[in-house]
Coordinates of C-alpha atoms and ligand atoms in Angstrom, one line a residue:
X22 CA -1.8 9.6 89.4
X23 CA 0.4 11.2 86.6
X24 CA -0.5 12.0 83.1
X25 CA 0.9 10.8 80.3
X26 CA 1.4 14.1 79.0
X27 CA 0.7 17.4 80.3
X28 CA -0.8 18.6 77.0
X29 CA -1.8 16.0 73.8
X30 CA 0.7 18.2 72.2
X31 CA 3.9 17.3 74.7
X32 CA 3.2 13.4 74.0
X33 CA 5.3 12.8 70.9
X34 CA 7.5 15.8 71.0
X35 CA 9.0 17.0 66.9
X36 CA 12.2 15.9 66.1
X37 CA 15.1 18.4 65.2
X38 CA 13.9 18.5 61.3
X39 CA 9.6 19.2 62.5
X40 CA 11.4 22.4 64.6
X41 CA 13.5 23.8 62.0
X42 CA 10.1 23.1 59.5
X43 CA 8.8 24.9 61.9
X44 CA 10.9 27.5 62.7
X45 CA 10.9 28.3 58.7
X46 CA 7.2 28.3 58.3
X47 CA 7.1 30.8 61.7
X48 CA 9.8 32.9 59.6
X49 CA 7.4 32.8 56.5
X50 CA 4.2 33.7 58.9
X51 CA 2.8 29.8 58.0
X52 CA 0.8 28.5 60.6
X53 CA 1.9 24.5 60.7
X54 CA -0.1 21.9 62.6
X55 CA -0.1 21.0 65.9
X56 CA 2.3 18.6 67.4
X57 CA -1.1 16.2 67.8
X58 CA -2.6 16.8 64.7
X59 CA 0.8 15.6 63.4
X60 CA 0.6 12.8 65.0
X61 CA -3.2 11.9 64.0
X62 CA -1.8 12.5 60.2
X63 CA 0.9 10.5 60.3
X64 CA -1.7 7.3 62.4
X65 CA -4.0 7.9 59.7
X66 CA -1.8 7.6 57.0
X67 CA -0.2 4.6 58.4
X68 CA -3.4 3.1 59.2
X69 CA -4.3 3.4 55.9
X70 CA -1.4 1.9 54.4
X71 CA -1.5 5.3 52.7
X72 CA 1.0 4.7 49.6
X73 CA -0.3 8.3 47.5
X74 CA -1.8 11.3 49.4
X75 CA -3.2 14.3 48.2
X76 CA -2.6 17.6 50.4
X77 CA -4.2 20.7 49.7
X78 CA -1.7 24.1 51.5
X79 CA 1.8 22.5 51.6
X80 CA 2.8 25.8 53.6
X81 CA 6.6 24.7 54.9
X82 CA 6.3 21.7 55.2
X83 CA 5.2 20.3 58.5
X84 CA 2.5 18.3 58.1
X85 CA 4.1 16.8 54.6
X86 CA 6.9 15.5 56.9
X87 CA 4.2 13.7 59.2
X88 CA 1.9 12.3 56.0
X89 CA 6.0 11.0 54.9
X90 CA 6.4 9.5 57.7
X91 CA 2.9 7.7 58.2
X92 CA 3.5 6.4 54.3
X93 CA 6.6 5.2 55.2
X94 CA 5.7 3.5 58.5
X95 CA 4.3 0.0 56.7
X96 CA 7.6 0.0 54.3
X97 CA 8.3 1.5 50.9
X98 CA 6.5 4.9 51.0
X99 CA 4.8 6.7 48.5
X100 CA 4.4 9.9 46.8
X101 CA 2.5 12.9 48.7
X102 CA 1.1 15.2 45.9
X103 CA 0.7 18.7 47.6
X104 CA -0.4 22.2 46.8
X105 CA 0.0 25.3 47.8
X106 CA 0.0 29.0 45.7
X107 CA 3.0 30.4 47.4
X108 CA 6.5 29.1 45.5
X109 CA 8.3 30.3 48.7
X110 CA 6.6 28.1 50.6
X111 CA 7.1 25.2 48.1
X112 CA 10.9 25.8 48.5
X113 CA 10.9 25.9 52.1
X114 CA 8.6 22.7 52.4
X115 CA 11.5 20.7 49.6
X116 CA 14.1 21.6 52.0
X117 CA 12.2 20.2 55.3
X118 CA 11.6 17.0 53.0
X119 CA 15.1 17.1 51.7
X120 CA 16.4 17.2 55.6
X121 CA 14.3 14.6 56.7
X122 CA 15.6 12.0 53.8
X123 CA 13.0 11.4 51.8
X124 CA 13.8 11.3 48.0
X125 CA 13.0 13.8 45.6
X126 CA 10.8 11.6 44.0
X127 CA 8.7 10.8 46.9
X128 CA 6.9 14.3 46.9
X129 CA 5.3 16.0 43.6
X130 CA 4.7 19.9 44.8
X131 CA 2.2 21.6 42.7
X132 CA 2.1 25.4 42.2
X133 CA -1.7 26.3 42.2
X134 CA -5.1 27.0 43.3
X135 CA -6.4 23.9 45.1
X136 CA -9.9 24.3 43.2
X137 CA -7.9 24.6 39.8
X138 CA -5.3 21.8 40.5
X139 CA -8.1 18.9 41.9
X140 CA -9.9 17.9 39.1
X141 CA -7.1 17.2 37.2
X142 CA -5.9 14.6 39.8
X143 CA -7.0 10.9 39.0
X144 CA -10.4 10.0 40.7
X145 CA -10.3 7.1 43.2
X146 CA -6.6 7.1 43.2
X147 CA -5.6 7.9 46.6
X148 CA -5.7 6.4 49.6
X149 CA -5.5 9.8 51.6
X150 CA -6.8 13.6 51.3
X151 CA -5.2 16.4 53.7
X152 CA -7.0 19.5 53.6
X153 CA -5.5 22.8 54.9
X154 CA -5.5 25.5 52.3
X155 CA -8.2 28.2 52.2
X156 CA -11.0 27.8 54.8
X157 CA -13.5 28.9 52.4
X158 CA -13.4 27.0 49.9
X159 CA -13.6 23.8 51.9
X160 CA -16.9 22.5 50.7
X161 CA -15.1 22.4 46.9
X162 CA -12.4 21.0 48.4
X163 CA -15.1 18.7 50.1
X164 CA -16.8 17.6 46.8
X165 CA -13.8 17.1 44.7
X166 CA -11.7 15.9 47.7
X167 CA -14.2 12.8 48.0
X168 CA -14.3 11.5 45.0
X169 CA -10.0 11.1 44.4
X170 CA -10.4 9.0 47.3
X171 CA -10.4 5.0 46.8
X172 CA -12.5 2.7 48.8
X173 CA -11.2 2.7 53.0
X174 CA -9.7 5.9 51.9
X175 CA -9.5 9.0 54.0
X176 CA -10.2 12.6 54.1
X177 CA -8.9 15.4 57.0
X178 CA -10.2 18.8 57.1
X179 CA -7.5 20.8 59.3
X180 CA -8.5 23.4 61.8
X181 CA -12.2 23.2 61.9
X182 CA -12.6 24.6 65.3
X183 CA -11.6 27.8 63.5
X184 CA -10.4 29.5 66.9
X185 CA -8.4 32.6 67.1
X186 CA -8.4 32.8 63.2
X187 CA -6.6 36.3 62.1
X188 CA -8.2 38.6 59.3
X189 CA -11.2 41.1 59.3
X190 CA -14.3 40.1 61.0
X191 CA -16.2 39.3 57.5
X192 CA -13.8 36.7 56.7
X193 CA -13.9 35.3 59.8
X194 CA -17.6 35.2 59.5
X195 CA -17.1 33.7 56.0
X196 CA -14.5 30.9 57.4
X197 CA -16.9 29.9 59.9
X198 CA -19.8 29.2 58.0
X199 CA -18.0 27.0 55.3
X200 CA -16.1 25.3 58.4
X201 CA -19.5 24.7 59.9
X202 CA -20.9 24.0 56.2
X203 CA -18.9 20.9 55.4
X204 CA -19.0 19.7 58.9
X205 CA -22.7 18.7 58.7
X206 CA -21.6 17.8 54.5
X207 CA -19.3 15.4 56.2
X208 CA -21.5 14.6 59.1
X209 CA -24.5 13.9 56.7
X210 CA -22.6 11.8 53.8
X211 CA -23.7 8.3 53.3
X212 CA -20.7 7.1 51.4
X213 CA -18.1 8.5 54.9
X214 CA -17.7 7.3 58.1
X215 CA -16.8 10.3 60.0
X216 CA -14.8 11.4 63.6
X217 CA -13.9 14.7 64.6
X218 CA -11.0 14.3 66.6
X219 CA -10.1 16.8 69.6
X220 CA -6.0 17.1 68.2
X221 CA -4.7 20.8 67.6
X222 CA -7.5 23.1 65.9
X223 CA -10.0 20.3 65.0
X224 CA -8.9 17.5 62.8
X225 CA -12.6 16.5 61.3
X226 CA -11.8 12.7 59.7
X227 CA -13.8 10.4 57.5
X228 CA -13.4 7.2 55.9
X229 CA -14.8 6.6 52.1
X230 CA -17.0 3.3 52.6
X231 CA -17.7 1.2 49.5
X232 CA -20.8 2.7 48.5
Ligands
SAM313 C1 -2.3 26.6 57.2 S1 -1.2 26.8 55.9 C2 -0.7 25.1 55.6 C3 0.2 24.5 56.6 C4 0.7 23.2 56.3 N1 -0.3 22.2 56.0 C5 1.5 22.7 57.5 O1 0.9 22.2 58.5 O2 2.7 22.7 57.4 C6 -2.3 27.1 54.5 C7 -1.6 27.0 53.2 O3 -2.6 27.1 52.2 C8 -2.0 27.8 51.1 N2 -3.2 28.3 50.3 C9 -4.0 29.3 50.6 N3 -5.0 29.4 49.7 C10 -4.8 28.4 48.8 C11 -5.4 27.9 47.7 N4 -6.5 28.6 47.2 N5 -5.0 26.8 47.0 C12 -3.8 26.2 47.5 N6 -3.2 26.6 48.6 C13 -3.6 27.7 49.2 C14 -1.2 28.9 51.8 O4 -0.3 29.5 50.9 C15 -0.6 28.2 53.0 O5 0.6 27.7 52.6

């Protein structure tokens, strides 16, 4: 018997403009998301009808191109509101969305720390929440996160297997306690109905019930 795939990754190989996203954020020392976790983003996101997303570390670009792409799969689009702290990285990111067609107007990029940007973002007004900026200050990003979400809504965590993280060995420590902290938040919360799916690093998912 074959396999579809040798690797979840080599099953919907990137498109010229996800390499040279890519190849930018490699340039900038950005890690991007997997090929699969991509392609959960941009399910989700279609799934969800997603028409505005919140994500939290634009870095060059690559996952903004798959949460496009998911918005646009059901018809008109959307705007994708992401932030990130690093202007250079906000630049590279406009040109990836720029190559790949999607209208200025589509994407609002704000310059700032996630915790300082969120709660000045409209509560229950979006259908999707991407989170991949600093590991340790996922559990804010948690709480706030949560409540910007509408009804059927969803949040992603990035990279909570935390494997192979770079840095010293107390931020690693740090990093793995709050990945391991909101896991159980998320596993725990009445008002979600989670999944941690097996794509990339760890995409941990969660739907906002009505509650
Ligand atoms: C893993 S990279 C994001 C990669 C991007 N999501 C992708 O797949 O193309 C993490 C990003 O978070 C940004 N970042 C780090 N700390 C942040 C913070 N406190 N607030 C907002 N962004 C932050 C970094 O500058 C970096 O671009």
């Amino acid at each position: 018997m074959t396999s579809a795939a040798e690797t979840v990754d080599d099953y919907l190989p990137d498109d010229d403009v996800v390499l040279a996203a890519r190849a930018r954020a490699a340039e900038l020392g950005c890690p991007a998301v997997a090929p699969s976790t991509g392609a959960a983003l941009r399910f989700l996101a279609t799934t969800v009808g997603a028409k505005a997303v919140v994500e939290l570390g634009t870095g060059a670009g690559v996952s903004g191109l798959y949460l496009l792409r998911g918005m646009a799969g059901r018809g008109e689009g959307g705007v994708l509101t992401s932030i990130d702290i690093e202007p250079e990285f906000h630049r590279a990111a406009r040109l990836a969305f720029r190559e790949a067609g999607f209208p200025a107007g589509s994407t609002r990029l704000i310059l700032g720390r996630a915790v300082d940007v969120l709660p000045r973002l409209t509560t229950g007004g979006y259908d999707m929440v991407f989170v991949d900026a600093a590991k340790v200050e996922y559990a804010h990003y948690f709480e706030q996160g949560v409540q910007l979400l509408r009804p059927g809504g969803v949040i992603a965590f990035n990279d909570v297997f935390g494997q192979h993280r770079p840095g010293d060995r107390a931020r690693r420590d740090a990093e793995a306690t709050a990945l391991r902290d909101v896991a159980r938040a998320v596993a725990l919360d009445e008002r979600l109905m989670p999944a941690l799916l097996p794509v990339g690093s760890g995409l941990l998912a969660a739907a906002r019930l009505e509650v």
